[in-house]
Amino acid sequence: MVDDRTAGRRPIVRQVGGYDVETKHALDVCPGAALKHGPLPSGAMIELADAWGPVLELWEGFAADNRLRYNASSGGAATAIAETGLRSGRWNGVLHIRSRPDAPLLNETVRSTSSEELRAATGSRYAPASPGDRLDLIREADGCSLFIGKPCDVAGVASLARIDLQLREKLAGTVAIFCAGTPTLQGTLEMLERMGIRDPATVCDLRYRGNGWPGHAAATVKTPDGEDEHRLTYDESWGDVLQRHRQWRCYVCADHTGEFADIAVGDPWYREPSANELGRSLIVIRTERGRQLFAEAVNSGAITAFPVPWDRLPASQPGLRKVRGAVWGRITVSRLLGIATPVYRGLPTFRSWKRELSTWEKLQSTLGLLRRVRRRGLWKRHPVKELTEGNQGSIDL
């Protein structure tokens, strides 16, 4: 996996006389190629199944540690769950992503074995990441590991674990973070420009969210006199800049809430955050294993939480209610144009298109697709343009 400025994290595919065995195996479990749900688990909330996948329980809560709650993007539930397992010995490592120390604009995959390491990586990273590229750290470790990633990352790990016995035995559970799409590096560079930062090489620390809810984007730059911090609000960074640079694959993704995870967490946007709010997480329990992991975190005192009714999920993610339907329109038109698209089974996008979208919104999803096809040249292959390796100053931006 390599970083491409305008395409995101991309694999270098080996092709010598056709796909090699490793590439074929990767494609077999790649969530970008296909996703499939099995039968709905017993006790799942029927009201949510079509648009939100399997949901056994729905909670709202936050990390009991106020420092963690404040530093995290929305309540710190994912980190609190990860810490609970480390302390109890259920797992001795957590695979996740963090900012690269030598290049803060980019991400890297690490396996943390302490609360200190976990907390150093709190806060959303609205930049390309591929935690599945280091599953070897789970396979080769002594003991089990928790996996934290985007919905697509978790879906890929879940598919691989079904056929990879060694991974399945070492995987203690999965936590997915709600995702509305991943911006490319170009989005981050534009965000820095909006902050007034002209030279990305001077950035020594970059946070996209955190320090309150919904938090703010903050970049620390080196200056002749020391360091300066530049900030944008969440609306200014995500709303005005970053979301316009989401990768094409995100526009045809049917799973933005971690439907293949044991536990999924996201923002409870059913209400406006109050001033100086520490943050809360919407917590979706999707499997029996997830139920056990969450109960352990609550019983240990790591998380304060209360159950909420099923309609809290669609109320908290009003934008994603319509995305599933828009995906059906985008995929249908893409196939007519001969553009490669994912294959979904058990994720009923057509029903969402029919129920959730107005006539104008259905038309918008089609016209928007045609504009992106023309602007991005989606009918042709695009060679991966790998960034120059090295520290921030030597990366060709």
mmCIF file of C-alpha atoms in Angstrom:
data_model
loop_
_atom_site.group_PDB
_atom_site.id
_atom_site.type_symbol
_atom_site.label_atom_id
_atom_site.label_comp_id
_atom_site.label_asym_id
_atom_site.label_seq_id
_atom_site.Cartn_x
_atom_site.Cartn_y
_atom_site.Cartn_z
ATOM 1 C CA MET A 1 0.000 0.000 0.000
ATOM 2 C CA VAL A 2 1.294 3.445 -0.938
ATOM 3 C CA ASP A 3 0.113 7.053 -0.678
ATOM 4 C CA ASP A 4 -1.137 8.865 -3.767
ATOM 5 C CA ARG A 5 -1.805 12.598 -3.379
ATOM 6 C CA THR A 6 -5.142 12.658 -5.243
ATOM 7 C CA ALA A 7 -6.249 9.007 -4.984
ATOM 8 C CA GLY A 8 -5.518 8.087 -1.352
ATOM 9 C CA ARG A 9 -3.951 4.849 -0.121
ATOM 10 C CA ARG A 10 -3.591 2.497 -3.063
ATOM 11 C CA PRO A 11 -2.162 -1.003 -3.572
ATOM 12 C CA ILE A 12 0.648 -1.694 -5.975
ATOM 13 C CA VAL A 13 -0.739 -4.686 -7.876
ATOM 14 C CA ARG A 14 1.656 -7.318 -9.122
ATOM 15 C CA GLN A 15 0.662 -8.598 -12.569
ATOM 16 C CA VAL A 16 2.964 -10.948 -14.409
ATOM 17 C CA GLY A 17 1.048 -13.023 -16.917
ATOM 18 C CA GLY A 18 -2.183 -12.328 -15.011
ATOM 19 C CA TYR A 19 -2.891 -11.759 -11.323
ATOM 20 C CA ASP A 20 -0.582 -13.561 -8.916
ATOM 21 C CA VAL A 21 -1.980 -15.678 -6.090
ATOM 22 C CA GLU A 22 -1.619 -12.984 -3.405
ATOM 23 C CA THR A 23 -3.477 -10.448 -5.522
ATOM 24 C CA LYS A 24 -6.295 -12.892 -6.218
ATOM 25 C CA HIS A 25 -6.665 -13.664 -2.510
ATOM 26 C CA ALA A 26 -6.750 -9.940 -1.735
ATOM 27 C CA LEU A 27 -9.475 -9.338 -4.316
ATOM 28 C CA ASP A 28 -11.516 -12.220 -2.898
ATOM 29 C CA VAL A 29 -11.871 -10.422 0.453
ATOM 30 C CA CYS A 30 -11.648 -6.800 -0.706
ATOM 31 C CA PRO A 31 -14.674 -4.744 0.457
ATOM 32 C CA GLY A 32 -14.160 -2.531 -2.588
ATOM 33 C CA ALA A 33 -15.098 -5.482 -4.789
ATOM 34 C CA ALA A 34 -17.998 -7.000 -2.838
ATOM 35 C CA LEU A 35 -19.813 -7.070 0.506
ATOM 36 C CA LYS A 36 -22.291 -9.685 1.668
ATOM 37 C CA HIS A 37 -24.425 -10.013 4.785
ATOM 38 C CA GLY A 38 -25.499 -13.405 6.064
ATOM 39 C CA PRO A 39 -28.789 -14.049 7.862
ATOM 40 C CA LEU A 40 -29.808 -11.435 10.418
ATOM 41 C CA PRO A 41 -28.700 -12.555 13.919
ATOM 42 C CA SER A 42 -31.317 -13.487 16.478
ATOM 43 C CA GLY A 43 -32.536 -10.500 18.462
ATOM 44 C CA ALA A 44 -31.502 -7.885 15.872
ATOM 45 C CA MET A 45 -33.632 -4.752 15.594
ATOM 46 C CA ILE A 46 -35.811 -5.329 12.531
ATOM 47 C CA GLU A 47 -36.540 -1.604 12.196
ATOM 48 C CA LEU A 48 -32.865 -0.910 11.434
ATOM 49 C CA ALA A 49 -31.881 -3.966 9.398
ATOM 50 C CA ASP A 50 -32.438 -2.657 5.864
ATOM 51 C CA ALA A 51 -30.551 0.612 6.138
ATOM 52 C CA TRP A 52 -28.185 0.064 9.076
ATOM 53 C CA GLY A 53 -27.356 -3.655 9.157
ATOM 54 C CA PRO A 54 -27.474 -5.915 12.225
ATOM 55 C CA VAL A 55 -28.055 -4.035 15.493
ATOM 56 C CA LEU A 56 -28.509 -5.963 18.763
ATOM 57 C CA GLU A 57 -28.282 -3.013 21.142
ATOM 58 C CA LEU A 58 -28.012 0.746 20.850
ATOM 59 C CA TRP A 59 -26.367 2.916 23.518
ATOM 60 C CA GLU A 60 -25.190 6.441 24.042
ATOM 61 C CA GLY A 61 -22.214 6.977 26.298
ATOM 62 C CA PHE A 62 -18.723 8.254 26.864
ATOM 63 C CA ALA A 63 -15.382 7.428 28.456
ATOM 64 C CA ALA A 64 -15.566 7.817 32.218
ATOM 65 C CA ASP A 65 -12.117 9.429 32.168
ATOM 66 C CA ASN A 66 -12.837 13.075 31.327
ATOM 67 C CA ARG A 67 -9.394 13.667 29.853
ATOM 68 C CA LEU A 68 -9.886 10.829 27.369
ATOM 69 C CA ARG A 69 -13.452 11.958 26.694
ATOM 70 C CA TYR A 70 -12.247 15.483 25.903
ATOM 71 C CA ASN A 71 -9.284 14.474 23.733
ATOM 72 C CA ALA A 72 -11.235 11.993 21.611
ATOM 73 C CA SER A 73 -13.440 12.985 18.684
ATOM 74 C CA SER A 74 -16.795 12.058 20.201
ATOM 75 C CA GLY A 75 -16.801 10.672 23.710
ATOM 76 C CA GLY A 76 -13.811 8.320 23.544
ATOM 77 C CA ALA A 77 -15.832 5.089 23.615
ATOM 78 C CA ALA A 78 -13.604 3.224 21.145
ATOM 79 C CA THR A 79 -10.438 3.968 23.115
ATOM 80 C CA ALA A 80 -12.138 3.131 26.430
ATOM 81 C CA ILE A 81 -13.206 -0.272 25.069
ATOM 82 C CA ALA A 82 -9.668 -0.898 23.793
ATOM 83 C CA GLU A 83 -8.148 0.033 27.159
ATOM 84 C CA THR A 84 -10.564 -2.235 29.030
ATOM 85 C CA GLY A 85 -9.396 -5.296 27.108
ATOM 86 C CA LEU A 86 -5.749 -4.435 27.672
ATOM 87 C CA ARG A 87 -6.287 -4.117 31.416
ATOM 88 C CA SER A 88 -8.341 -7.309 31.737
ATOM 89 C CA GLY A 89 -5.958 -9.341 29.586
ATOM 90 C CA ARG A 90 -8.640 -10.200 27.018
ATOM 91 C CA TRP A 91 -6.131 -8.900 24.457
ATOM 92 C CA ASN A 92 -2.596 -7.561 24.742
ATOM 93 C CA GLY A 93 -2.557 -5.374 21.662
ATOM 94 C CA VAL A 94 -4.730 -3.081 19.568
ATOM 95 C CA LEU A 95 -4.185 -2.606 15.840
ATOM 96 C CA HIS A 96 -5.114 0.906 14.695
ATOM 97 C CA ILE A 97 -3.769 3.897 12.792
ATOM 98 C CA ARG A 98 -2.019 7.040 13.949
ATOM 99 C CA SER A 99 -0.287 10.059 12.471
ATOM 100 C CA ARG A 100 3.176 9.263 11.118
ATOM 101 C CA PRO A 101 5.796 10.849 13.423
ATOM 102 C CA ASP A 102 8.027 11.761 10.471
ATOM 103 C CA ALA A 103 5.139 12.966 8.277
ATOM 104 C CA PRO A 104 2.137 14.199 10.324
ATOM 105 C CA LEU A 105 -0.038 14.629 7.223
ATOM 106 C CA LEU A 106 0.094 10.877 6.563
ATOM 107 C CA ASN A 107 -1.015 7.836 8.579
ATOM 108 C CA GLU A 108 0.595 4.576 9.588
ATOM 109 C CA THR A 109 -0.639 1.328 11.122
ATOM 110 C CA VAL A 110 0.602 0.351 14.580
ATOM 111 C CA ARG A 111 -0.146 -2.241 17.258
ATOM 112 C CA SER A 112 -0.401 -0.516 20.629
ATOM 113 C CA THR A 113 0.152 -2.471 23.820
ATOM 114 C CA SER A 114 -0.468 0.236 26.433
ATOM 115 C CA SER A 115 -3.003 2.916 27.308
ATOM 116 C CA GLU A 116 -0.345 5.564 26.730
ATOM 117 C CA GLU A 117 0.160 4.445 23.148
ATOM 118 C CA LEU A 118 -3.587 4.291 22.535
ATOM 119 C CA ARG A 119 -4.252 7.745 23.940
ATOM 120 C CA ALA A 120 -1.475 9.275 21.866
ATOM 121 C CA ALA A 121 -3.511 8.339 18.782
ATOM 122 C CA THR A 122 -6.960 9.626 19.833
ATOM 123 C CA GLY A 123 -8.956 11.822 17.488
ATOM 124 C CA SER A 124 -10.280 11.176 13.989
ATOM 125 C CA ARG A 125 -7.858 11.087 11.075
ATOM 126 C CA TYR A 126 -9.598 12.491 8.007
ATOM 127 C CA ALA A 127 -6.852 11.238 5.726
ATOM 128 C CA PRO A 128 -6.184 7.988 3.843
ATOM 129 C CA ALA A 129 -5.403 5.006 6.083
ATOM 130 C CA SER A 130 -5.171 1.246 5.557
ATOM 131 C CA PRO A 131 -4.891 -0.616 8.890
ATOM 132 C CA GLY A 132 -5.483 -3.907 7.080
ATOM 133 C CA ASP A 133 -1.994 -3.647 5.587
ATOM 134 C CA ARG A 134 -0.409 -4.754 8.885
ATOM 135 C CA LEU A 135 -2.488 -7.743 9.884
ATOM 136 C CA ASP A 136 0.835 -9.527 10.176
ATOM 137 C CA LEU A 137 1.241 -7.689 13.497
ATOM 138 C CA ILE A 138 -1.836 -9.536 14.767
ATOM 139 C CA ARG A 139 -0.860 -12.916 13.345
ATOM 140 C CA GLU A 140 2.699 -12.813 14.684
ATOM 141 C CA ALA A 141 1.975 -11.392 18.142
ATOM 142 C CA ASP A 142 1.794 -13.460 21.303
ATOM 143 C CA GLY A 143 -1.774 -13.184 22.481
ATOM 144 C CA CYS A 144 -4.859 -11.652 20.874
ATOM 145 C CA SER A 145 -5.515 -8.206 19.409
ATOM 146 C CA LEU A 146 -8.438 -5.848 18.945
ATOM 147 C CA PHE A 147 -8.816 -4.246 15.513
ATOM 148 C CA ILE A 148 -10.076 -0.656 15.088
ATOM 149 C CA GLY A 149 -10.753 0.823 11.670
ATOM 150 C CA LYS A 150 -13.157 2.351 9.202
ATOM 151 C CA PRO A 151 -16.189 0.281 8.138
ATOM 152 C CA CYS A 152 -14.432 -0.882 4.958
ATOM 153 C CA ASP A 153 -11.316 -1.894 6.919
ATOM 154 C CA VAL A 154 -13.381 -3.949 9.347
ATOM 155 C CA ALA A 155 -15.409 -5.551 6.551
ATOM 156 C CA GLY A 156 -12.198 -6.680 4.852
ATOM 157 C CA VAL A 157 -10.808 -8.104 8.092
ATOM 158 C CA ALA A 158 -14.090 -9.919 8.779
ATOM 159 C CA SER A 159 -14.028 -11.495 5.302
ATOM 160 C CA LEU A 160 -10.407 -12.580 5.670
ATOM 161 C CA ALA A 161 -10.931 -13.979 9.176
ATOM 162 C CA ARG A 162 -13.541 -16.384 7.813
ATOM 163 C CA ILE A 163 -10.886 -18.140 5.726
ATOM 164 C CA ASP A 164 -7.695 -17.351 7.662
ATOM 165 C CA LEU A 165 -7.623 -19.542 10.765
ATOM 166 C CA GLN A 166 -4.512 -17.936 12.242
ATOM 167 C CA LEU A 167 -6.016 -14.460 12.006
ATOM 168 C CA ARG A 168 -9.350 -15.652 13.368
ATOM 169 C CA GLU A 169 -7.711 -17.181 16.432
ATOM 170 C CA LYS A 170 -5.713 -14.011 17.170
ATOM 171 C CA LEU A 171 -8.549 -11.527 16.535
ATOM 172 C CA ALA A 172 -10.268 -10.666 19.830
ATOM 173 C CA GLY A 173 -12.822 -8.332 18.238
ATOM 174 C CA THR A 174 -13.397 -5.440 15.875
ATOM 175 C CA VAL A 175 -14.510 -1.841 16.426
ATOM 176 C CA ALA A 176 -15.589 0.316 13.485
ATOM 177 C CA ILE A 177 -15.725 4.103 13.406
ATOM 178 C CA PHE A 178 -18.627 5.657 11.481
ATOM 179 C CA CYS A 179 -17.293 7.127 8.243
ATOM 180 C CA ALA A 180 -18.839 9.556 5.768
ATOM 181 C CA GLY A 181 -15.935 9.061 3.364
ATOM 182 C CA THR A 182 -12.153 9.496 3.438
ATOM 183 C CA PRO A 183 -10.604 12.642 1.925
ATOM 184 C CA THR A 184 -7.372 12.364 -0.028
ATOM 185 C CA LEU A 185 -4.108 14.037 0.911
ATOM 186 C CA GLN A 186 -5.077 16.849 -1.442
ATOM 187 C CA GLY A 187 -7.929 17.658 0.950
ATOM 188 C CA THR A 188 -5.520 17.990 3.870
ATOM 189 C CA LEU A 189 -3.242 20.285 1.841
ATOM 190 C CA GLU A 190 -6.204 22.499 0.955
ATOM 191 C CA MET A 191 -7.258 22.565 4.620
ATOM 192 C CA LEU A 192 -3.780 23.748 5.587
ATOM 193 C CA GLU A 193 -3.978 26.484 2.970
ATOM 194 C CA ARG A 194 -7.293 27.582 4.467
ATOM 195 C CA MET A 195 -5.483 27.825 7.815
ATOM 196 C CA GLY A 196 -2.895 30.098 6.227
ATOM 197 C CA ILE A 197 -0.131 27.464 6.152
ATOM 198 C CA ARG A 198 1.784 27.709 2.873
ATOM 199 C CA ASP A 199 4.531 25.149 3.537
ATOM 200 C CA PRO A 200 3.264 21.692 4.628
ATOM 201 C CA ALA A 201 6.819 20.712 5.568
ATOM 202 C CA THR A 202 6.642 23.043 8.578
ATOM 203 C CA VAL A 203 3.746 21.083 10.139
ATOM 204 C CA CYS A 204 4.950 19.069 13.140
ATOM 205 C CA ASP A 205 1.543 18.013 14.504
ATOM 206 C CA LEU A 206 -1.897 17.739 12.934
ATOM 207 C CA ARG A 207 -5.258 16.904 14.518
ATOM 208 C CA TYR A 208 -8.497 16.807 12.545
ATOM 209 C CA ARG A 209 -10.820 16.669 15.567
ATOM 210 C CA GLY A 210 -10.848 16.297 19.323
ATOM 211 C CA ASN A 211 -10.368 18.535 22.361
ATOM 212 C CA GLY A 212 -14.110 18.905 22.829
ATOM 213 C CA TRP A 213 -17.085 17.905 20.711
ATOM 214 C CA PRO A 214 -17.174 18.180 17.782
ATOM 215 C CA GLY A 215 -13.732 19.665 18.277
ATOM 216 C CA HIS A 216 -11.597 21.516 15.792
ATOM 217 C CA ALA A 217 -8.804 20.924 13.301
ATOM 218 C CA ALA A 218 -5.453 22.092 14.629
ATOM 219 C CA ALA A 219 -2.052 22.214 12.929
ATOM 220 C CA THR A 220 1.136 23.058 14.806
ATOM 221 C CA VAL A 221 3.919 24.520 12.672
ATOM 222 C CA LYS A 222 7.548 25.197 13.368
ATOM 223 C CA THR A 223 8.592 28.857 13.241
ATOM 224 C CA PRO A 224 11.897 30.672 13.771
ATOM 225 C CA ASP A 225 10.624 31.624 17.231
ATOM 226 C CA GLY A 226 9.249 28.181 18.201
ATOM 227 C CA GLU A 227 5.820 26.856 17.291
ATOM 228 C CA ASP A 228 2.430 28.287 16.275
ATOM 229 C CA GLU A 229 -0.977 26.598 16.205
ATOM 230 C CA HIS A 230 -3.509 27.227 13.444
ATOM 231 C CA ARG A 231 -7.154 26.183 13.841
ATOM 232 C CA LEU A 232 -10.380 25.678 11.925
ATOM 233 C CA THR A 233 -13.751 24.715 13.332
ATOM 234 C CA TYR A 234 -15.234 21.336 12.449
ATOM 235 C CA ASP A 235 -17.623 22.996 9.996
ATOM 236 C CA GLU A 236 -14.790 24.941 8.387
ATOM 237 C CA SER A 237 -12.476 21.940 8.010
ATOM 238 C CA TRP A 238 -14.812 19.030 7.237
ATOM 239 C CA GLY A 239 -17.834 20.915 5.986
ATOM 240 C CA ASP A 240 -16.084 23.462 3.757
ATOM 241 C CA VAL A 241 -12.950 21.619 2.625
ATOM 242 C CA LEU A 242 -12.289 17.979 3.389
ATOM 243 C CA GLN A 243 -15.554 16.372 2.322
ATOM 244 C CA ARG A 244 -15.113 17.743 -1.208
ATOM 245 C CA HIS A 245 -12.018 15.539 -1.565
ATOM 246 C CA ARG A 246 -13.566 12.196 -0.663
ATOM 247 C CA GLN A 247 -12.366 9.275 -2.745
ATOM 248 C CA TRP A 248 -14.594 7.899 -5.503
ATOM 249 C CA ARG A 249 -14.971 4.528 -3.773
ATOM 250 C CA CYS A 250 -16.619 6.312 -0.830
ATOM 251 C CA TYR A 251 -19.411 7.566 -3.099
ATOM 252 C CA VAL A 252 -20.455 3.998 -3.953
ATOM 253 C CA CYS A 253 -20.011 2.592 -0.425
ATOM 254 C CA ALA A 254 -23.140 1.096 1.157
ATOM 255 C CA ASP A 255 -21.658 0.629 4.646
ATOM 256 C CA HIS A 256 -20.774 3.831 6.470
ATOM 257 C CA THR A 257 -21.601 2.616 9.993
ATOM 258 C CA GLY A 258 -19.498 -0.523 10.412
ATOM 259 C CA GLU A 259 -22.111 -3.195 9.739
ATOM 260 C CA PHE A 260 -19.529 -6.013 9.817
ATOM 261 C CA ALA A 261 -17.951 -5.004 13.133
ATOM 262 C CA ASP A 262 -18.609 -6.333 16.620
ATOM 263 C CA ILE A 263 -19.097 -2.764 17.852
ATOM 264 C CA ALA A 264 -19.479 0.461 15.859
ATOM 265 C CA VAL A 265 -19.222 3.988 17.252
ATOM 266 C CA GLY A 266 -20.084 7.391 15.844
ATOM 267 C CA ASP A 267 -21.367 10.870 16.540
ATOM 268 C CA PRO A 268 -24.862 11.332 18.018
ATOM 269 C CA TRP A 269 -25.826 14.188 15.721
ATOM 270 C CA TYR A 270 -29.520 14.052 16.698
ATOM 271 C CA ARG A 271 -28.835 17.252 18.653
ATOM 272 C CA GLU A 272 -26.529 20.226 18.407
ATOM 273 C CA PRO A 273 -23.476 20.119 20.712
ATOM 274 C CA SER A 274 -23.636 22.583 23.572
ATOM 275 C CA ALA A 275 -20.834 25.013 24.331
ATOM 276 C CA ASN A 276 -17.703 23.418 25.851
ATOM 277 C CA GLU A 277 -19.184 19.918 25.555
ATOM 278 C CA LEU A 278 -16.839 17.018 26.274
ATOM 279 C CA GLY A 279 -18.578 14.676 23.838
ATOM 280 C CA ARG A 280 -20.655 11.513 23.620
ATOM 281 C CA SER A 281 -20.566 8.441 21.416
ATOM 282 C CA LEU A 282 -23.390 6.537 19.778
ATOM 283 C CA ILE A 283 -22.501 2.874 20.383
ATOM 284 C CA VAL A 284 -23.930 0.135 18.152
ATOM 285 C CA ILE A 285 -23.641 -3.458 19.357
ATOM 286 C CA ARG A 286 -23.743 -5.726 16.298
ATOM 287 C CA THR A 287 -22.675 -9.197 17.521
ATOM 288 C CA GLU A 288 -22.771 -11.320 20.653
ATOM 289 C CA ARG A 289 -19.027 -10.877 20.978
ATOM 290 C CA GLY A 290 -19.536 -7.127 20.775
ATOM 291 C CA ARG A 291 -22.165 -7.342 23.504
ATOM 292 C CA GLN A 292 -19.671 -9.070 25.797
ATOM 293 C CA LEU A 293 -16.844 -6.611 25.066
ATOM 294 C CA PHE A 294 -19.068 -3.602 25.681
ATOM 295 C CA ALA A 295 -20.558 -5.043 28.875
ATOM 296 C CA GLU A 296 -17.033 -5.571 30.208
ATOM 297 C CA ALA A 297 -16.153 -1.921 29.507
ATOM 298 C CA VAL A 298 -19.311 -0.686 31.247
ATOM 299 C CA ASN A 299 -18.991 -3.038 34.232
ATOM 300 C CA SER A 300 -15.345 -2.048 34.735
ATOM 301 C CA GLY A 301 -16.334 1.608 34.974
ATOM 302 C CA ALA A 302 -14.424 2.601 31.825
ATOM 303 C CA ILE A 303 -17.590 3.746 30.035
ATOM 304 C CA THR A 304 -20.692 5.528 31.270
ATOM 305 C CA ALA A 305 -23.623 4.611 29.005
ATOM 306 C CA PHE A 306 -27.392 4.327 28.784
ATOM 307 C CA PRO A 307 -29.558 2.438 26.266
ATOM 308 C CA VAL A 308 -31.443 4.447 23.639
ATOM 309 C CA PRO A 309 -34.358 3.543 21.320
ATOM 310 C CA TRP A 310 -33.767 2.249 17.798
ATOM 311 C CA ASP A 311 -34.725 5.533 16.140
ATOM 312 C CA ARG A 312 -31.777 7.299 17.793
ATOM 313 C CA LEU A 313 -29.480 5.833 15.117
ATOM 314 C CA PRO A 314 -31.225 7.296 12.024
ATOM 315 C CA ALA A 315 -31.820 10.539 13.933
ATOM 316 C CA SER A 316 -28.093 10.748 14.749
ATOM 317 C CA GLN A 317 -26.930 10.211 11.165
ATOM 318 C CA PRO A 318 -29.529 11.949 8.971
ATOM 319 C CA GLY A 319 -27.108 12.308 6.082
ATOM 320 C CA LEU A 320 -26.302 8.607 6.000
ATOM 321 C CA ARG A 321 -30.007 7.728 5.839
ATOM 322 C CA LYS A 322 -30.023 9.064 2.292
ATOM 323 C CA VAL A 323 -26.559 7.917 1.258
ATOM 324 C CA ARG A 324 -27.568 4.258 1.034
ATOM 325 C CA GLY A 325 -30.267 5.150 -1.475
ATOM 326 C CA ALA A 326 -28.012 7.460 -3.459
ATOM 327 C CA VAL A 327 -25.525 4.584 -3.751
ATOM 328 C CA TRP A 328 -28.072 2.500 -5.648
ATOM 329 C CA GLY A 329 -28.510 5.237 -8.238
ATOM 330 C CA ARG A 330 -24.765 5.801 -8.584
ATOM 331 C CA ILE A 331 -23.993 2.098 -8.986
ATOM 332 C CA THR A 332 -26.807 1.526 -11.457
ATOM 333 C CA VAL A 333 -25.716 4.385 -13.728
ATOM 334 C CA SER A 334 -22.040 3.431 -13.359
ATOM 335 C CA ARG A 335 -22.741 -0.080 -14.589
ATOM 336 C CA LEU A 336 -24.620 1.299 -17.577
ATOM 337 C CA LEU A 337 -21.512 3.372 -18.358
ATOM 338 C CA GLY A 338 -19.228 0.348 -18.011
ATOM 339 C CA ILE A 339 -17.545 1.593 -14.829
ATOM 340 C CA ALA A 340 -16.467 -1.027 -12.268
ATOM 341 C CA THR A 341 -18.627 -1.036 -9.122
ATOM 342 C CA PRO A 342 -18.883 -3.076 -5.916
ATOM 343 C CA VAL A 343 -21.361 -5.960 -5.675
ATOM 344 C CA TYR A 344 -23.621 -5.844 -2.594
ATOM 345 C CA ARG A 345 -25.692 -8.714 -1.239
ATOM 346 C CA GLY A 346 -27.806 -8.342 1.880
ATOM 347 C CA LEU A 347 -27.347 -4.538 1.864
ATOM 348 C CA PRO A 348 -30.608 -3.441 0.191
ATOM 349 C CA THR A 349 -29.728 -0.131 -1.439
ATOM 350 C CA PHE A 350 -32.761 -0.013 -3.761
ATOM 351 C CA ARG A 351 -35.269 0.092 -0.902
ATOM 352 C CA SER A 352 -33.402 3.039 0.610
ATOM 353 C CA TRP A 353 -33.371 4.769 -2.778
ATOM 354 C CA LYS A 354 -37.116 4.278 -3.073
ATOM 355 C CA ARG A 355 -38.041 5.273 0.500
ATOM 356 C CA GLU A 356 -35.518 7.880 1.611
ATOM 357 C CA LEU A 357 -34.896 10.010 -1.486
ATOM 358 C CA SER A 358 -37.247 12.544 -3.006
ATOM 359 C CA THR A 359 -37.612 12.718 -6.777
ATOM 360 C CA TRP A 360 -35.211 15.672 -6.861
ATOM 361 C CA GLU A 361 -32.658 13.836 -4.696
ATOM 362 C CA LYS A 362 -32.821 10.810 -6.993
ATOM 363 C CA LEU A 363 -32.150 13.072 -9.950
ATOM 364 C CA GLN A 364 -29.322 14.804 -8.077
ATOM 365 C CA SER A 365 -27.583 11.504 -7.333
ATOM 366 C CA THR A 366 -27.610 10.666 -11.047
ATOM 367 C CA LEU A 367 -26.498 14.090 -12.275
ATOM 368 C CA GLY A 368 -23.838 14.260 -9.574
ATOM 369 C CA LEU A 369 -22.463 10.922 -10.735
ATOM 370 C CA LEU A 370 -22.235 12.083 -14.346
ATOM 371 C CA ARG A 371 -20.313 15.181 -13.254
ATOM 372 C CA ARG A 372 -17.855 13.056 -11.244
ATOM 373 C CA VAL A 373 -17.410 10.629 -14.138
ATOM 374 C CA ARG A 374 -16.430 13.506 -16.399
ATOM 375 C CA ARG A 375 -14.311 15.355 -13.832
ATOM 376 C CA ARG A 376 -12.442 12.316 -12.506
ATOM 377 C CA GLY A 377 -12.186 10.335 -15.743
ATOM 378 C CA LEU A 378 -13.736 7.262 -14.139
ATOM 379 C CA TRP A 379 -13.989 5.393 -17.432
ATOM 380 C CA LYS A 380 -10.204 4.888 -17.624
ATOM 381 C CA ARG A 381 -7.429 3.475 -15.478
ATOM 382 C CA HIS A 382 -5.294 5.870 -13.432
ATOM 383 C CA PRO A 383 -1.691 4.838 -12.625
ATOM 384 C CA VAL A 384 -0.771 5.090 -8.955
ATOM 385 C CA LYS A 385 1.544 8.056 -8.337
ATOM 386 C CA GLU A 386 3.420 7.151 -5.174
ATOM 387 C CA LEU A 387 4.668 9.963 -2.948
ATOM 388 C CA THR A 388 8.409 10.183 -2.460
ATOM 389 C CA GLU A 389 9.410 8.318 0.701
ATOM 390 C CA GLY A 390 11.186 10.065 3.548
ATOM 391 C CA ASN A 391 10.323 12.690 6.091
ATOM 392 C CA GLN A 392 7.788 15.459 5.605
ATOM 393 C CA GLY A 393 10.263 17.753 3.956
ATOM 394 C CA SER A 394 11.254 15.216 1.282
ATOM 395 C CA ILE A 395 7.741 14.111 0.304
ATOM 396 C CA ASP A 396 6.858 15.435 -3.128
ATOM 397 C CA LEU A 397 3.604 17.298 -2.441
#
